[in-house]
Amino acid sequence: MVSKGWHLMIEYTPWLWTYLGSYDDLSITTKALSLSKTAPLCIRCAGLHSAIRSFMDLVNPHIKRWRKAVLVDVPYNLLPNEVQPQEAPLLESLVVVKNYSNSLQSPFAGGPLPRLRYLYCKGVTLPWNRGLLSGLSSLTIDHRTTHVITTLDLAHILINNPLLTTLRIGQRHSPSEETEPDTFPILHRPHLKTIELDLPGCEEFARLLTWVVDRLLPSRNVEFAATLWLSARFPFEEETELRGFLRKLPRATNVYISDEYQPEALFNILSAALEDGEAVNGDRFLLQGMEEMMIVALECDWDGCLRMLEARARGAEGTLLPQVLKLRIIESELDGDVKQRIIDLLGQGNLIEGDSDIESDSNSELSVEY
């Protein structure tokens, strides 16, 4: 039993009624909309619930009060597709997921969302080249079905959202035509700390990656802690191409080598000391600030790996030694002699064998996975 005093306090405290979900009974949603008064609302709706239409019919008229919304597999005809500029003034966080179907309709396409800071969209398209999104701090686009993000889309996203701190894009299909935004200026984005690109390893996205590096990262006054993912789809196969790409990257603190990627060229590049004219910021090796390398492979060029570790441990005459790194080995059993040589070079605590959670202590990272 709840005392009358507590009961009254609960009913007359609007913020206690601001979390609405399609899994609740409709009578609870109706009561919550009334008792929440004018307080900002947090909406969660999943299309698997039978009462989804009735739920959206109840909450859509209150869109002016939406502060956060998570919409999973909600049919497009139930989403607010024609929101006008003044109709979603409080929306700060939006998650829209379509797992099972696609549509050319753009939810929330009627006008700008002035307070929107966090956006995650999967299987939906938004008008990236308009001023709809202009104040984002975090954007995740997950297109594993038919939608694509072009280089031009990416350019508009970066130009229209100068406060962006996190950008993640994943897709499985390449665009049929790609317009290279060569006329766009070099962008200096001091707030941008995380870029993750999980893209098909095709020519179009080799260009996209090169555009990101050339146009976004040339400002060396912004310190990036980079995480470089190398997989079988990575487009730079020739040693000269890979070396040229690595020279453009900001300092990488983590390098993850996934199964089926052949790392011989990478080991050769990271073993070679830079010439006097090539050194940047006093570094004599590419990726000199690397803190961890993870290798996921049943077989690997361990001789090449050892040559790299030995060369970087010796350093170059008159320069600081490269930072001692941690080597994490997954799905591979090291030969006893190889294991001991690695321990001699790195130290017992810097060789980690077996699967474990991958965590990064850095507050900023660049992840590139092909």
mmCIF file of C-alpha atoms in Angstrom:
data_model
loop_
_atom_site.group_PDB
_atom_site.id
_atom_site.type_symbol
_atom_site.label_atom_id
_atom_site.label_comp_id
_atom_site.label_asym_id
_atom_site.label_seq_id
_atom_site.Cartn_x
_atom_site.Cartn_y
_atom_site.Cartn_z
ATOM 1 C CA MET A 1 0.000 0.000 0.000
ATOM 2 C CA VAL A 2 1.154 3.552 -0.798
ATOM 3 C CA SER A 3 0.163 6.313 1.569
ATOM 4 C CA LYS A 4 -2.080 9.063 0.278
ATOM 5 C CA GLY A 5 0.728 11.593 0.667
ATOM 6 C CA TRP A 6 3.127 9.567 -1.456
ATOM 7 C CA HIS A 7 0.391 8.890 -3.990
ATOM 8 C CA LEU A 8 -0.321 12.611 -4.357
ATOM 9 C CA MET A 9 3.370 13.465 -4.604
ATOM 10 C CA ILE A 10 3.847 10.933 -7.412
ATOM 11 C CA GLU A 11 0.849 12.178 -9.355
ATOM 12 C CA TYR A 12 1.848 15.845 -8.967
ATOM 13 C CA THR A 13 5.493 15.379 -9.970
ATOM 14 C CA PRO A 14 5.447 15.729 -13.791
ATOM 15 C CA TRP A 15 8.976 14.460 -14.487
ATOM 16 C CA LEU A 16 8.109 11.053 -12.982
ATOM 17 C CA TRP A 17 5.723 10.553 -15.921
ATOM 18 C CA THR A 18 8.009 11.524 -18.785
ATOM 19 C CA TYR A 19 9.309 8.075 -19.825
ATOM 20 C CA LEU A 20 6.846 6.520 -22.262
ATOM 21 C CA GLY A 21 7.181 3.129 -23.963
ATOM 22 C CA SER A 22 5.076 1.178 -26.423
ATOM 23 C CA TYR A 23 5.451 -1.841 -24.124
ATOM 24 C CA ASP A 24 3.296 -0.095 -21.490
ATOM 25 C CA ASP A 25 -0.461 -0.430 -21.363
ATOM 26 C CA LEU A 26 -2.117 2.337 -23.371
ATOM 27 C CA SER A 27 -3.990 3.497 -20.294
ATOM 28 C CA ILE A 28 -0.635 4.165 -18.589
ATOM 29 C CA THR A 29 0.594 6.135 -21.602
ATOM 30 C CA THR A 30 -2.584 8.231 -21.633
ATOM 31 C CA LYS A 31 -2.265 8.951 -17.909
ATOM 32 C CA ALA A 32 1.451 9.756 -18.227
ATOM 33 C CA LEU A 33 0.833 12.248 -21.032
ATOM 34 C CA SER A 34 -1.667 14.026 -18.822
ATOM 35 C CA LEU A 35 0.317 13.980 -15.571
ATOM 36 C CA SER A 36 3.609 14.978 -17.220
ATOM 37 C CA LYS A 37 2.024 18.368 -17.962
ATOM 38 C CA THR A 38 4.491 20.288 -20.159
ATOM 39 C CA ALA A 39 7.645 18.390 -19.121
ATOM 40 C CA PRO A 40 9.968 17.101 -21.917
ATOM 41 C CA LEU A 41 9.274 13.496 -22.893
ATOM 42 C CA CYS A 42 11.443 10.437 -23.532
ATOM 43 C CA ILE A 43 9.792 8.142 -26.086
ATOM 44 C CA ARG A 44 10.688 4.503 -26.764
ATOM 45 C CA CYS A 45 8.748 2.571 -29.390
ATOM 46 C CA ALA A 46 9.497 -0.810 -30.979
ATOM 47 C CA GLY A 47 7.527 -2.092 -33.932
ATOM 48 C CA LEU A 48 7.282 -5.580 -32.490
ATOM 49 C CA HIS A 49 4.521 -4.483 -30.127
ATOM 50 C CA SER A 50 0.955 -4.994 -31.331
ATOM 51 C CA ALA A 51 -0.255 -1.659 -29.944
ATOM 52 C CA ILE A 52 2.387 0.378 -31.765
ATOM 53 C CA ARG A 53 -0.097 2.312 -33.941
ATOM 54 C CA SER A 54 -2.202 3.325 -30.961
ATOM 55 C CA PHE A 55 0.916 4.307 -29.024
ATOM 56 C CA MET A 56 2.256 6.519 -31.842
ATOM 57 C CA ASP A 57 -1.177 8.077 -32.276
ATOM 58 C CA LEU A 58 -1.010 9.093 -28.621
ATOM 59 C CA VAL A 59 2.534 10.496 -28.560
ATOM 60 C CA ASN A 60 2.819 12.129 -32.004
ATOM 61 C CA PRO A 61 0.582 15.102 -31.076
ATOM 62 C CA HIS A 62 3.042 15.849 -28.253
ATOM 63 C CA ILE A 63 6.127 15.983 -30.465
ATOM 64 C CA LYS A 64 6.844 19.533 -29.305
ATOM 65 C CA ARG A 65 7.729 17.974 -25.941
ATOM 66 C CA TRP A 66 9.921 15.147 -27.249
ATOM 67 C CA ARG A 67 13.415 15.371 -25.743
ATOM 68 C CA LYS A 68 14.669 11.855 -26.526
ATOM 69 C CA ALA A 69 13.195 9.293 -28.915
ATOM 70 C CA VAL A 70 14.140 5.688 -29.718
ATOM 71 C CA LEU A 71 12.106 4.346 -32.643
ATOM 72 C CA VAL A 72 12.840 0.758 -33.695
ATOM 73 C CA ASP A 73 11.085 -0.770 -36.722
ATOM 74 C CA VAL A 74 8.252 1.728 -36.498
ATOM 75 C CA PRO A 75 6.403 1.802 -39.853
ATOM 76 C CA TYR A 76 7.179 4.942 -41.836
ATOM 77 C CA ASN A 77 3.552 5.980 -41.992
ATOM 78 C CA LEU A 78 3.564 6.247 -38.193
ATOM 79 C CA LEU A 79 6.739 8.334 -37.958
ATOM 80 C CA PRO A 80 6.599 12.143 -37.939
ATOM 81 C CA ASN A 81 7.731 12.554 -41.552
ATOM 82 C CA GLU A 82 6.570 16.136 -42.061
ATOM 83 C CA VAL A 83 7.736 17.855 -38.909
ATOM 84 C CA GLN A 84 7.859 21.629 -39.321
ATOM 85 C CA PRO A 85 10.720 23.695 -37.840
ATOM 86 C CA GLN A 86 8.776 24.703 -34.753
ATOM 87 C CA GLU A 87 7.343 21.271 -34.024
ATOM 88 C CA ALA A 88 10.357 19.505 -32.473
ATOM 89 C CA PRO A 89 12.174 22.299 -30.657
ATOM 90 C CA LEU A 90 13.315 20.179 -27.680
ATOM 91 C CA LEU A 91 14.529 17.015 -29.418
ATOM 92 C CA GLU A 92 18.119 16.381 -28.280
ATOM 93 C CA SER A 93 18.607 12.654 -28.945
ATOM 94 C CA LEU A 94 17.114 10.549 -31.740
ATOM 95 C CA VAL A 95 17.554 6.857 -32.589
ATOM 96 C CA VAL A 96 15.737 5.581 -35.690
ATOM 97 C CA VAL A 97 16.262 1.939 -36.678
ATOM 98 C CA LYS A 98 14.747 0.025 -39.586
ATOM 99 C CA ASN A 99 16.027 -3.556 -39.560
ATOM 100 C CA TYR A 100 13.679 -5.228 -42.006
ATOM 101 C CA SER A 101 12.690 -2.713 -44.664
ATOM 102 C CA ASN A 102 13.850 0.419 -46.387
ATOM 103 C CA SER A 103 12.133 3.524 -47.621
ATOM 104 C CA LEU A 104 13.119 6.670 -49.473
ATOM 105 C CA GLN A 105 11.049 8.654 -47.001
ATOM 106 C CA SER A 106 13.003 10.783 -44.568
ATOM 107 C CA PRO A 107 11.625 10.925 -41.042
ATOM 108 C CA PHE A 108 11.835 14.345 -39.422
ATOM 109 C CA ALA A 109 12.474 15.871 -42.853
ATOM 110 C CA GLY A 110 10.180 18.878 -42.563
ATOM 111 C CA GLY A 111 12.680 21.281 -41.042
ATOM 112 C CA PRO A 112 15.680 21.781 -38.761
ATOM 113 C CA LEU A 113 15.937 20.205 -35.338
ATOM 114 C CA PRO A 114 17.700 23.030 -33.492
ATOM 115 C CA ARG A 115 18.653 21.155 -30.309
ATOM 116 C CA LEU A 116 19.420 17.738 -31.776
ATOM 117 C CA ARG A 117 22.887 16.676 -30.601
ATOM 118 C CA TYR A 118 22.866 12.852 -30.806
ATOM 119 C CA LEU A 119 21.609 10.969 -33.871
ATOM 120 C CA TYR A 120 21.792 7.243 -34.604
ATOM 121 C CA CYS A 121 20.088 6.044 -37.771
ATOM 122 C CA LYS A 122 20.067 2.561 -39.235
ATOM 123 C CA GLY A 123 18.368 1.693 -42.506
ATOM 124 C CA VAL A 124 16.900 5.173 -42.913
ATOM 125 C CA THR A 125 17.926 8.112 -45.039
ATOM 126 C CA LEU A 126 18.032 11.761 -44.082
ATOM 127 C CA PRO A 127 18.597 14.871 -46.234
ATOM 128 C CA TRP A 128 22.259 15.370 -45.331
ATOM 129 C CA ASN A 129 22.733 18.277 -47.750
ATOM 130 C CA ARG A 130 20.124 20.467 -46.071
ATOM 131 C CA GLY A 131 20.239 22.489 -42.889
ATOM 132 C CA LEU A 132 18.088 19.937 -41.060
ATOM 133 C CA LEU A 133 21.063 18.814 -38.976
ATOM 134 C CA SER A 134 23.372 21.606 -37.965
ATOM 135 C CA GLY A 135 24.290 21.189 -34.299
ATOM 136 C CA LEU A 136 25.130 17.507 -33.935
ATOM 137 C CA SER A 137 27.855 16.406 -31.549
ATOM 138 C CA SER A 138 27.453 12.653 -32.232
ATOM 139 C CA LEU A 139 26.288 10.993 -35.446
ATOM 140 C CA THR A 140 26.106 7.268 -36.217
ATOM 141 C CA ILE A 141 24.882 6.055 -39.616
ATOM 142 C CA ASP A 142 24.493 2.296 -39.962
ATOM 143 C CA HIS A 143 23.485 1.313 -43.504
ATOM 144 C CA ARG A 144 23.985 -2.447 -43.758
ATOM 145 C CA THR A 145 21.137 -2.796 -46.274
ATOM 146 C CA THR A 146 20.597 -0.670 -49.392
ATOM 147 C CA HIS A 147 21.220 2.910 -48.330
ATOM 148 C CA VAL A 148 24.617 4.505 -48.932
ATOM 149 C CA ILE A 149 26.564 7.541 -47.806
ATOM 150 C CA THR A 150 28.605 9.213 -50.535
ATOM 151 C CA THR A 151 31.676 11.360 -50.166
ATOM 152 C CA LEU A 152 29.489 14.369 -50.962
ATOM 153 C CA ASP A 153 27.099 13.405 -48.135
ATOM 154 C CA LEU A 154 30.042 13.154 -45.766
ATOM 155 C CA ALA A 155 31.283 16.562 -46.858
ATOM 156 C CA HIS A 156 27.885 18.129 -46.132
ATOM 157 C CA ILE A 157 27.710 16.423 -42.728
ATOM 158 C CA LEU A 158 31.126 17.748 -41.718
ATOM 159 C CA ILE A 159 30.519 21.249 -43.047
ATOM 160 C CA ASN A 160 27.040 21.630 -41.529
ATOM 161 C CA ASN A 161 28.014 20.290 -38.072
ATOM 162 C CA PRO A 162 31.083 22.167 -36.849
ATOM 163 C CA LEU A 163 30.605 20.944 -33.256
ATOM 164 C CA LEU A 164 30.699 17.243 -34.217
ATOM 165 C CA THR A 165 32.827 15.214 -31.800
ATOM 166 C CA THR A 166 31.935 11.658 -32.905
ATOM 167 C CA LEU A 167 31.185 10.351 -36.400
ATOM 168 C CA ARG A 168 30.557 6.674 -37.148
ATOM 169 C CA ILE A 169 29.511 5.390 -40.570
ATOM 170 C CA GLY A 170 28.951 1.765 -41.538
ATOM 171 C CA GLN A 171 27.554 0.432 -44.805
ATOM 172 C CA ARG A 172 27.817 -2.583 -47.047
ATOM 173 C CA HIS A 173 27.001 -1.174 -50.489
ATOM 174 C CA SER A 174 28.932 1.261 -52.632
ATOM 175 C CA PRO A 175 27.262 4.193 -54.425
ATOM 176 C CA SER A 176 26.487 3.738 -58.110
ATOM 177 C CA GLU A 177 27.978 7.148 -58.841
ATOM 178 C CA GLU A 178 30.366 9.171 -56.756
ATOM 179 C CA THR A 179 30.847 12.917 -56.996
ATOM 180 C CA GLU A 180 34.220 13.967 -55.669
ATOM 181 C CA PRO A 181 33.792 17.150 -53.601
ATOM 182 C CA ASP A 182 37.179 18.544 -54.622
ATOM 183 C CA THR A 183 35.977 22.116 -54.319
ATOM 184 C CA PHE A 184 35.308 21.799 -50.586
ATOM 185 C CA PRO A 185 37.896 23.527 -48.432
ATOM 186 C CA ILE A 186 40.157 21.822 -45.929
ATOM 187 C CA LEU A 187 38.139 21.516 -42.736
ATOM 188 C CA HIS A 188 39.525 22.261 -39.305
ATOM 189 C CA ARG A 189 37.336 20.539 -36.739
ATOM 190 C CA PRO A 190 39.010 20.838 -33.319
ATOM 191 C CA HIS A 191 36.027 19.207 -31.586
ATOM 192 C CA LEU A 192 36.086 16.058 -33.748
ATOM 193 C CA LYS A 193 37.768 13.295 -31.739
ATOM 194 C CA THR A 194 36.306 10.037 -33.084
ATOM 195 C CA ILE A 195 35.854 8.903 -36.674
ATOM 196 C CA GLU A 196 34.904 5.306 -37.377
ATOM 197 C CA LEU A 197 34.415 4.170 -40.977
ATOM 198 C CA ASP A 198 33.258 0.596 -41.575
ATOM 199 C CA LEU A 199 32.928 0.507 -45.342
ATOM 200 C CA PRO A 200 33.205 -1.937 -48.253
ATOM 201 C CA GLY A 201 36.706 -2.267 -49.632
ATOM 202 C CA CYS A 202 36.042 -0.800 -53.034
ATOM 203 C CA GLU A 203 37.528 2.008 -55.076
ATOM 204 C CA GLU A 204 34.779 4.464 -54.149
ATOM 205 C CA PHE A 205 35.541 4.187 -50.464
ATOM 206 C CA ALA A 206 39.264 4.258 -50.972
ATOM 207 C CA ARG A 207 38.551 7.711 -52.391
ATOM 208 C CA LEU A 208 36.277 8.538 -49.449
ATOM 209 C CA LEU A 209 38.962 7.569 -46.967
ATOM 210 C CA THR A 210 41.583 9.563 -48.854
ATOM 211 C CA TRP A 211 39.238 12.561 -48.908
ATOM 212 C CA VAL A 212 38.733 12.346 -45.148
ATOM 213 C CA VAL A 213 42.472 12.223 -44.543
ATOM 214 C CA ASP A 214 43.320 14.976 -47.050
ATOM 215 C CA ARG A 215 40.519 17.392 -46.216
ATOM 216 C CA LEU A 216 39.891 16.816 -42.535
ATOM 217 C CA LEU A 217 43.112 15.795 -40.862
ATOM 218 C CA PRO A 218 45.906 17.999 -42.236
ATOM 219 C CA SER A 219 45.717 20.339 -39.256
ATOM 220 C CA ARG A 220 48.487 19.076 -36.995
ATOM 221 C CA ASN A 221 47.469 21.416 -34.170
ATOM 222 C CA VAL A 222 44.675 18.932 -33.401
ATOM 223 C CA GLU A 223 45.994 15.827 -31.673
ATOM 224 C CA PHE A 224 44.157 12.676 -32.695
ATOM 225 C CA ALA A 225 44.652 9.329 -31.022
ATOM 226 C CA ALA A 226 44.072 7.003 -33.924
ATOM 227 C CA THR A 227 42.840 3.429 -34.061
ATOM 228 C CA LEU A 228 43.574 1.781 -37.398
ATOM 229 C CA TRP A 229 41.697 -1.396 -38.314
ATOM 230 C CA LEU A 230 43.190 -3.554 -41.064
ATOM 231 C CA SER A 231 41.093 -6.324 -42.587
ATOM 232 C CA ALA A 232 40.958 -8.299 -45.834
ATOM 233 C CA ARG A 233 38.877 -5.499 -47.402
ATOM 234 C CA PHE A 234 41.467 -2.775 -46.792
ATOM 235 C CA PRO A 235 42.123 -1.240 -50.236
ATOM 236 C CA PHE A 236 45.818 -0.357 -49.945
ATOM 237 C CA GLU A 237 47.557 -3.581 -50.931
ATOM 238 C CA GLU A 238 50.831 -2.269 -52.339
ATOM 239 C CA GLU A 239 53.502 -1.303 -49.828
ATOM 240 C CA THR A 240 53.977 2.139 -51.406
ATOM 241 C CA GLU A 241 50.234 2.871 -51.237
ATOM 242 C CA LEU A 242 50.005 1.764 -47.603
ATOM 243 C CA ARG A 243 53.066 3.778 -46.670
ATOM 244 C CA GLY A 244 51.610 6.878 -48.321
ATOM 245 C CA PHE A 245 48.335 6.406 -46.447
ATOM 246 C CA LEU A 246 50.058 5.912 -43.074
ATOM 247 C CA ARG A 247 52.109 9.064 -43.593
ATOM 248 C CA LYS A 248 48.870 11.058 -43.901
ATOM 249 C CA LEU A 249 47.358 9.718 -40.703
ATOM 250 C CA PRO A 250 47.653 11.529 -37.408
ATOM 251 C CA ARG A 251 49.419 9.565 -34.716
ATOM 252 C CA ALA A 252 47.872 6.153 -34.261
ATOM 253 C CA THR A 253 47.805 4.707 -30.772
ATOM 254 C CA ASN A 254 46.158 1.394 -31.684
ATOM 255 C CA VAL A 255 46.525 -0.901 -34.708
ATOM 256 C CA TYR A 256 44.198 -3.902 -34.971
ATOM 257 C CA ILE A 257 44.997 -6.541 -37.606
ATOM 258 C CA SER A 258 42.017 -8.775 -38.278
ATOM 259 C CA ASP A 259 41.983 -12.319 -39.617
ATOM 260 C CA GLU A 260 42.797 -12.829 -43.333
ATOM 261 C CA TYR A 261 44.782 -9.581 -43.565
ATOM 262 C CA GLN A 262 48.385 -10.140 -44.640
ATOM 263 C CA PRO A 263 50.519 -7.801 -42.493
ATOM 264 C CA GLU A 264 53.944 -8.359 -44.105
ATOM 265 C CA ALA A 265 53.940 -4.962 -45.847
ATOM 266 C CA LEU A 266 52.816 -3.253 -42.626
ATOM 267 C CA PHE A 267 55.629 -4.867 -40.620
ATOM 268 C CA ASN A 268 58.183 -3.775 -43.246
ATOM 269 C CA ILE A 269 56.928 -0.186 -43.212
ATOM 270 C CA LEU A 270 56.895 0.083 -39.427
ATOM 271 C CA SER A 271 60.404 -1.413 -39.217
ATOM 272 C CA ALA A 272 62.040 1.229 -41.408
ATOM 273 C CA ALA A 273 63.372 4.410 -39.814
ATOM 274 C CA LEU A 274 62.319 7.587 -41.614
ATOM 275 C CA GLU A 275 64.852 9.609 -43.539
ATOM 276 C CA ASP A 276 65.808 13.031 -42.190
ATOM 277 C CA GLY A 277 63.445 14.811 -44.566
ATOM 278 C CA GLU A 278 60.545 12.526 -43.710
ATOM 279 C CA ALA A 279 60.537 12.879 -39.918
ATOM 280 C CA VAL A 280 57.518 14.703 -38.478
ATOM 281 C CA ASN A 281 57.492 16.183 -34.954
ATOM 282 C CA GLY A 282 60.753 14.416 -34.209
ATOM 283 C CA ASP A 283 59.323 10.957 -34.987
ATOM 284 C CA ARG A 284 61.705 8.621 -36.786
ATOM 285 C CA PHE A 285 59.192 5.818 -37.375
ATOM 286 C CA LEU A 286 55.677 5.822 -38.786
ATOM 287 C CA LEU A 287 53.072 5.375 -36.046
ATOM 288 C CA GLN A 288 55.781 5.988 -33.459
ATOM 289 C CA GLY A 289 53.179 6.728 -30.775
ATOM 290 C CA MET A 290 51.511 3.320 -31.220
ATOM 291 C CA GLU A 291 50.559 1.916 -27.817
ATOM 292 C CA GLU A 292 48.927 -1.386 -28.756
ATOM 293 C CA MET A 293 48.892 -3.765 -31.697
ATOM 294 C CA MET A 294 46.328 -6.548 -31.762
ATOM 295 C CA ILE A 295 46.693 -9.455 -34.186
ATOM 296 C CA VAL A 296 43.708 -11.746 -34.761
ATOM 297 C CA ALA A 297 45.026 -14.608 -36.864
ATOM 298 C CA LEU A 298 45.633 -18.338 -36.844
ATOM 299 C CA GLU A 299 48.844 -17.759 -38.781
ATOM 300 C CA CYS A 300 51.034 -14.683 -39.035
ATOM 301 C CA ASP A 301 54.436 -13.535 -40.285
ATOM 302 C CA TRP A 302 55.990 -13.678 -36.820
ATOM 303 C CA ASP A 303 59.505 -13.226 -38.244
ATOM 304 C CA GLY A 304 58.380 -9.937 -39.773
ATOM 305 C CA CYS A 305 56.690 -8.979 -36.528
ATOM 306 C CA LEU A 306 59.889 -9.643 -34.576
ATOM 307 C CA ARG A 307 61.954 -7.597 -37.052
ATOM 308 C CA MET A 308 59.553 -4.702 -36.539
ATOM 309 C CA LEU A 309 59.696 -4.941 -32.746
ATOM 310 C CA GLU A 310 63.513 -5.206 -32.744
ATOM 311 C CA ALA A 311 63.972 -2.257 -35.114
ATOM 312 C CA ARG A 312 61.646 -0.015 -33.122
ATOM 313 C CA ALA A 313 63.204 -1.085 -29.817
ATOM 314 C CA ARG A 314 66.653 -0.030 -31.086
ATOM 315 C CA GLY A 315 65.287 3.273 -32.351
ATOM 316 C CA ALA A 316 67.420 5.562 -34.445
ATOM 317 C CA GLU A 317 70.715 7.160 -33.461
ATOM 318 C CA GLY A 318 70.214 10.454 -31.665
ATOM 319 C CA THR A 319 66.452 10.069 -31.296
ATOM 320 C CA LEU A 320 64.097 8.979 -28.593
ATOM 321 C CA LEU A 321 63.094 5.336 -28.704
ATOM 322 C CA PRO A 322 59.592 4.605 -29.996
ATOM 323 C CA GLN A 323 57.099 3.950 -27.243
ATOM 324 C CA VAL A 324 57.044 0.373 -25.943
ATOM 325 C CA LEU A 325 53.789 -1.139 -27.119
ATOM 326 C CA LYS A 326 51.484 -3.872 -25.932
ATOM 327 C CA LEU A 327 51.080 -6.804 -28.289
ATOM 328 C CA ARG A 328 47.748 -8.629 -28.046
ATOM 329 C CA ILE A 329 47.523 -12.014 -29.801
ATOM 330 C CA ILE A 330 44.110 -13.565 -30.510
ATOM 331 C CA GLU A 331 43.378 -17.009 -32.001
ATOM 332 C CA SER A 332 47.052 -17.895 -32.363
ATOM 333 C CA GLU A 333 49.456 -19.941 -30.256
ATOM 334 C CA LEU A 334 52.972 -18.577 -30.277
ATOM 335 C CA ASP A 335 56.026 -20.787 -30.669
ATOM 336 C CA GLY A 336 58.002 -20.899 -27.418
ATOM 337 C CA ASP A 337 61.079 -19.214 -28.906
ATOM 338 C CA VAL A 338 59.032 -16.482 -30.629
ATOM 339 C CA LYS A 339 57.128 -15.849 -27.418
ATOM 340 C CA GLN A 340 60.307 -15.483 -25.378
ATOM 341 C CA ARG A 341 61.878 -13.103 -27.908
ATOM 342 C CA ILE A 342 58.770 -10.905 -27.801
ATOM 343 C CA ILE A 343 58.831 -10.884 -23.989
ATOM 344 C CA ASP A 344 62.530 -9.942 -24.044
ATOM 345 C CA LEU A 345 61.712 -6.972 -26.283
ATOM 346 C CA LEU A 346 58.453 -5.771 -24.738
ATOM 347 C CA GLY A 347 58.429 -7.136 -21.215
ATOM 348 C CA GLN A 348 56.240 -9.844 -19.699
ATOM 349 C CA GLY A 349 53.281 -7.555 -19.028
ATOM 350 C CA ASN A 350 53.149 -6.185 -22.562
ATOM 351 C CA LEU A 351 52.408 -9.504 -24.265
ATOM 352 C CA ILE A 352 48.752 -10.483 -23.932
ATOM 353 C CA GLU A 353 47.523 -13.804 -25.305
ATOM 354 C CA GLY A 354 43.898 -14.857 -25.651
ATOM 355 C CA ASP A 355 40.632 -13.031 -26.177
ATOM 356 C CA SER A 356 39.712 -10.138 -23.947
ATOM 357 C CA ASP A 357 37.704 -6.956 -24.077
ATOM 358 C CA ILE A 358 39.231 -4.275 -26.237
ATOM 359 C CA GLU A 359 39.311 -1.003 -24.368
ATOM 360 C CA SER A 360 41.011 2.242 -25.138
ATOM 361 C CA ASP A 361 42.009 4.755 -22.523
ATOM 362 C CA SER A 362 42.139 7.532 -25.077
ATOM 363 C CA ASN A 363 39.420 10.132 -25.273
ATOM 364 C CA SER A 364 39.808 10.534 -29.029
ATOM 365 C CA GLU A 365 40.283 7.957 -31.715
ATOM 366 C CA LEU A 366 40.127 7.443 -35.431
ATOM 367 C CA SER A 367 38.895 3.977 -36.401
ATOM 368 C CA VAL A 368 39.136 2.921 -40.014
ATOM 369 C CA GLU A 369 37.881 -0.559 -40.881
ATOM 370 C CA TYR A 370 37.606 -1.973 -44.379
#
